[in-house]
Short mmCIF file of C-alpha atoms in Angstrom, two decimals:
data_model
loop_
_atom_site.label_atom_id
_atom_site.label_comp_id
_atom_site.label_asym_id
_atom_site.label_seq_id
_atom_site.Cartn_x
_atom_site.Cartn_y
_atom_site.Cartn_z
CA UNK A 1 37.81 -54.04 -9.50
CA UNK A 2 38.17 -50.51 -8.37
CA UNK A 3 39.50 -47.78 -10.39
CA UNK A 4 40.88 -44.77 -8.70
CA UNK A 5 41.01 -41.46 -10.42
CA UNK A 6 44.06 -39.46 -9.67
CA UNK A 7 43.24 -36.14 -7.97
CA UNK A 8 44.58 -33.09 -9.60
CA UNK A 9 46.09 -30.58 -7.25
CA UNK A 10 46.23 -27.00 -8.29
CA UNK A 11 49.16 -25.29 -6.70
CA UNK A 12 48.06 -22.19 -4.81
CA UNK A 13 49.93 -19.05 -5.39
CA UNK A 14 51.63 -17.65 -2.38
CA UNK A 15 49.92 -14.23 -2.61
CA UNK A 16 46.45 -15.42 -3.80
CA UNK A 17 44.72 -15.24 -0.44
CA UNK A 18 46.25 -11.90 0.37
CA UNK A 19 45.19 -10.51 -2.99
CA UNK A 20 41.54 -11.60 -2.46
CA UNK A 21 41.48 -10.06 1.02
CA UNK A 22 43.00 -6.84 -0.29
CA UNK A 23 40.43 -6.59 -3.12
CA UNK A 24 37.57 -7.23 -0.68
CA UNK A 25 38.89 -4.54 1.69
CA UNK A 26 39.17 -2.01 -1.14
CA UNK A 27 35.61 -2.78 -2.31
CA UNK A 28 34.26 -2.36 1.25
CA UNK A 29 36.07 0.96 1.63
CA UNK A 30 34.65 2.18 -1.69
CA UNK A 31 31.11 1.19 -0.72
CA UNK A 32 31.42 2.87 2.68
CA UNK A 33 32.80 6.04 1.07
CA UNK A 34 29.98 6.08 -1.45
CA UNK A 35 27.44 5.68 1.34
CA UNK A 36 28.91 8.58 3.29
CA UNK A 37 28.93 10.73 0.15
CA UNK A 38 25.30 9.90 -0.63
CA UNK A 39 24.19 10.58 2.96
CA UNK A 40 25.93 13.95 3.07
CA UNK A 41 24.71 14.91 -0.37
CA UNK A 42 21.05 14.04 0.21
CA UNK A 43 20.70 14.63 3.97
CA UNK A 44 22.93 17.60 4.69
CA UNK A 45 20.87 20.74 5.46
CA UNK A 46 22.98 22.92 3.20
CA UNK A 47 22.15 20.76 0.19
CA UNK A 48 18.37 21.05 0.66
CA UNK A 49 16.58 23.78 -1.26
CA UNK A 50 15.12 26.52 0.90
CA UNK A 51 11.33 26.61 0.82
CA UNK A 52 9.48 29.82 0.15
CA UNK A 53 8.19 31.73 3.14
CA UNK A 54 5.07 30.23 4.68
CA UNK A 55 1.96 32.13 3.68
CA UNK A 56 -0.94 31.40 6.03
CA UNK A 57 -4.35 30.80 4.52
CA UNK A 58 -7.06 33.00 5.96
CA UNK A 59 -9.65 30.65 7.44
CA UNK A 60 -13.07 31.81 8.55
CA UNK A 61 -15.60 30.05 10.77
CA UNK A 62 -19.26 30.48 9.89
CA UNK A 63 -21.90 29.46 12.42
CA UNK A 64 -24.81 27.39 11.16
CA UNK A 65 -27.93 28.23 13.18
CA UNK A 66 -28.92 25.57 15.74
CA UNK A 67 -31.09 22.86 14.22
CA UNK A 68 -33.74 20.82 16.02
CA UNK A 69 -34.96 17.78 14.13
CA UNK A 70 -36.99 14.68 14.87
CA UNK A 71 -35.42 11.27 14.28
CA UNK A 72 -36.90 8.14 12.74
CA UNK A 73 -37.56 5.81 15.69
CA UNK A 74 -39.69 3.28 13.81
CA UNK A 75 -42.18 2.93 16.67
CA UNK A 76 -44.05 6.23 16.35
CA UNK A 77 -42.42 7.89 19.37
CA UNK A 78 -40.87 11.30 18.83
CA UNK A 79 -37.12 11.57 19.50
CA UNK A 80 -35.34 14.82 18.84
CA UNK A 81 -31.79 15.91 18.11
CA UNK A 82 -30.32 19.38 18.50
CA UNK A 83 -27.18 20.21 16.52
CA UNK A 84 -25.00 23.30 16.48
CA UNK A 85 -22.27 23.38 13.85
CA UNK A 86 -19.68 25.63 12.24
CA UNK A 87 -18.21 25.68 8.76
CA UNK A 88 -14.58 26.46 8.08
CA UNK A 89 -14.06 28.17 4.73
CA UNK A 90 -10.83 29.35 3.16
CA UNK A 91 -11.54 32.82 1.87
CA UNK A 92 -13.20 35.38 4.11
CA UNK A 93 -14.21 37.65 1.21
CA UNK A 94 -16.62 34.99 -0.10
CA UNK A 95 -18.45 34.52 3.20
CA UNK A 96 -21.13 37.00 2.15
CA UNK A 97 -22.19 34.50 -0.52
CA UNK A 98 -22.96 31.86 2.13
CA UNK A 99 -25.74 33.83 3.85
CA UNK A 100 -28.31 33.43 1.06
CA UNK A 101 -27.49 29.70 0.82
CA UNK A 102 -27.96 29.01 4.54
CA UNK A 103 -31.59 27.76 4.09
CA UNK A 104 -30.31 25.11 1.64
CA UNK A 105 -27.66 24.02 4.15
CA UNK A 106 -30.29 23.76 6.91
CA UNK A 107 -32.58 21.80 4.58
CA UNK A 108 -29.75 19.36 3.82
CA UNK A 109 -29.24 18.84 7.57
CA UNK A 110 -32.97 18.32 8.16
CA UNK A 111 -33.29 15.86 5.29
CA UNK A 112 -30.33 13.83 6.48
CA UNK A 113 -31.43 13.82 10.13
CA UNK A 114 -35.06 12.82 9.43
CA UNK A 115 -33.86 9.50 7.98
CA UNK A 116 -31.53 8.66 10.87
CA UNK A 117 -32.30 6.55 13.92
CA UNK A 118 -31.15 7.60 17.40
CA UNK A 119 -28.71 4.69 17.63
CA UNK A 120 -27.02 5.86 14.42
CA UNK A 121 -25.89 9.03 16.19
CA UNK A 122 -23.64 7.18 18.62
CA UNK A 123 -19.96 6.45 18.21
CA UNK A 124 -18.84 6.47 14.58
CA UNK A 125 -22.31 7.62 13.45
CA UNK A 126 -21.36 11.22 14.27
CA UNK A 127 -18.34 10.86 12.01
CA UNK A 128 -20.49 9.47 9.18
CA UNK A 129 -22.99 12.33 9.64
CA UNK A 130 -20.13 14.83 9.52
CA UNK A 131 -18.66 13.35 6.33
CA UNK A 132 -22.08 13.18 4.65
CA UNK A 133 -22.94 16.75 5.58
CA UNK A 134 -19.51 18.04 4.57
CA UNK A 135 -19.96 16.53 1.10
CA UNK A 136 -23.47 17.97 0.73
CA UNK A 137 -22.46 21.43 1.95
CA UNK A 138 -19.46 21.41 -0.40
CA UNK A 139 -21.87 20.72 -3.27
CA UNK A 140 -24.20 23.52 -2.19
CA UNK A 141 -21.34 26.03 -1.89
CA UNK A 142 -19.61 24.66 -5.01
CA UNK A 143 -17.28 27.47 -6.11
CA UNK A 144 -16.39 28.26 -2.48
CA UNK A 145 -13.90 25.89 -0.87
CA UNK A 146 -15.19 24.38 2.40
CA UNK A 147 -12.32 23.06 4.55
CA UNK A 148 -14.11 21.47 7.48
CA UNK A 149 -17.33 21.06 9.45
CA UNK A 150 -17.26 21.21 13.24
CA UNK A 151 -20.06 20.05 15.51
CA UNK A 152 -20.27 22.34 18.52
CA UNK A 153 -23.18 20.47 20.10
CA UNK A 154 -24.98 17.21 19.32
CA UNK A 155 -27.75 16.53 21.81
CA UNK A 156 -29.97 13.46 21.28
CA UNK A 157 -33.10 13.12 23.40
#
């Protein structure tokens, strides 16, 4: 015994498909127009605010006297390192304050280098030494802003 359910057919309107296509086309046109408006509004050079004139910062390089230090080899042999470096500071009028603090900067270098092994001064070890020394020198010269530390020469025996 099979029972069949009669299928209900909904008559389609003659303009239904055309109406859906027309609505979709209008929506696409509106989205495209909005995208063009947004791009022109946010990306057009005339709509960007003009930045103030660039004012260069006066940077000064200060030479740290050449340091010669012995390294920790662990076997009793003496190994030496010679380092020449320069500090980059922002304000040239405060450079006179650095002169009296130069012995503290040299002492920080010596203390750091005495605990290093020769193999620690290869590859990324120079970068770690630079970052460590830059942090220590920034602490020593606290009110003065130190921008960078440059190694001119690193010579390991």
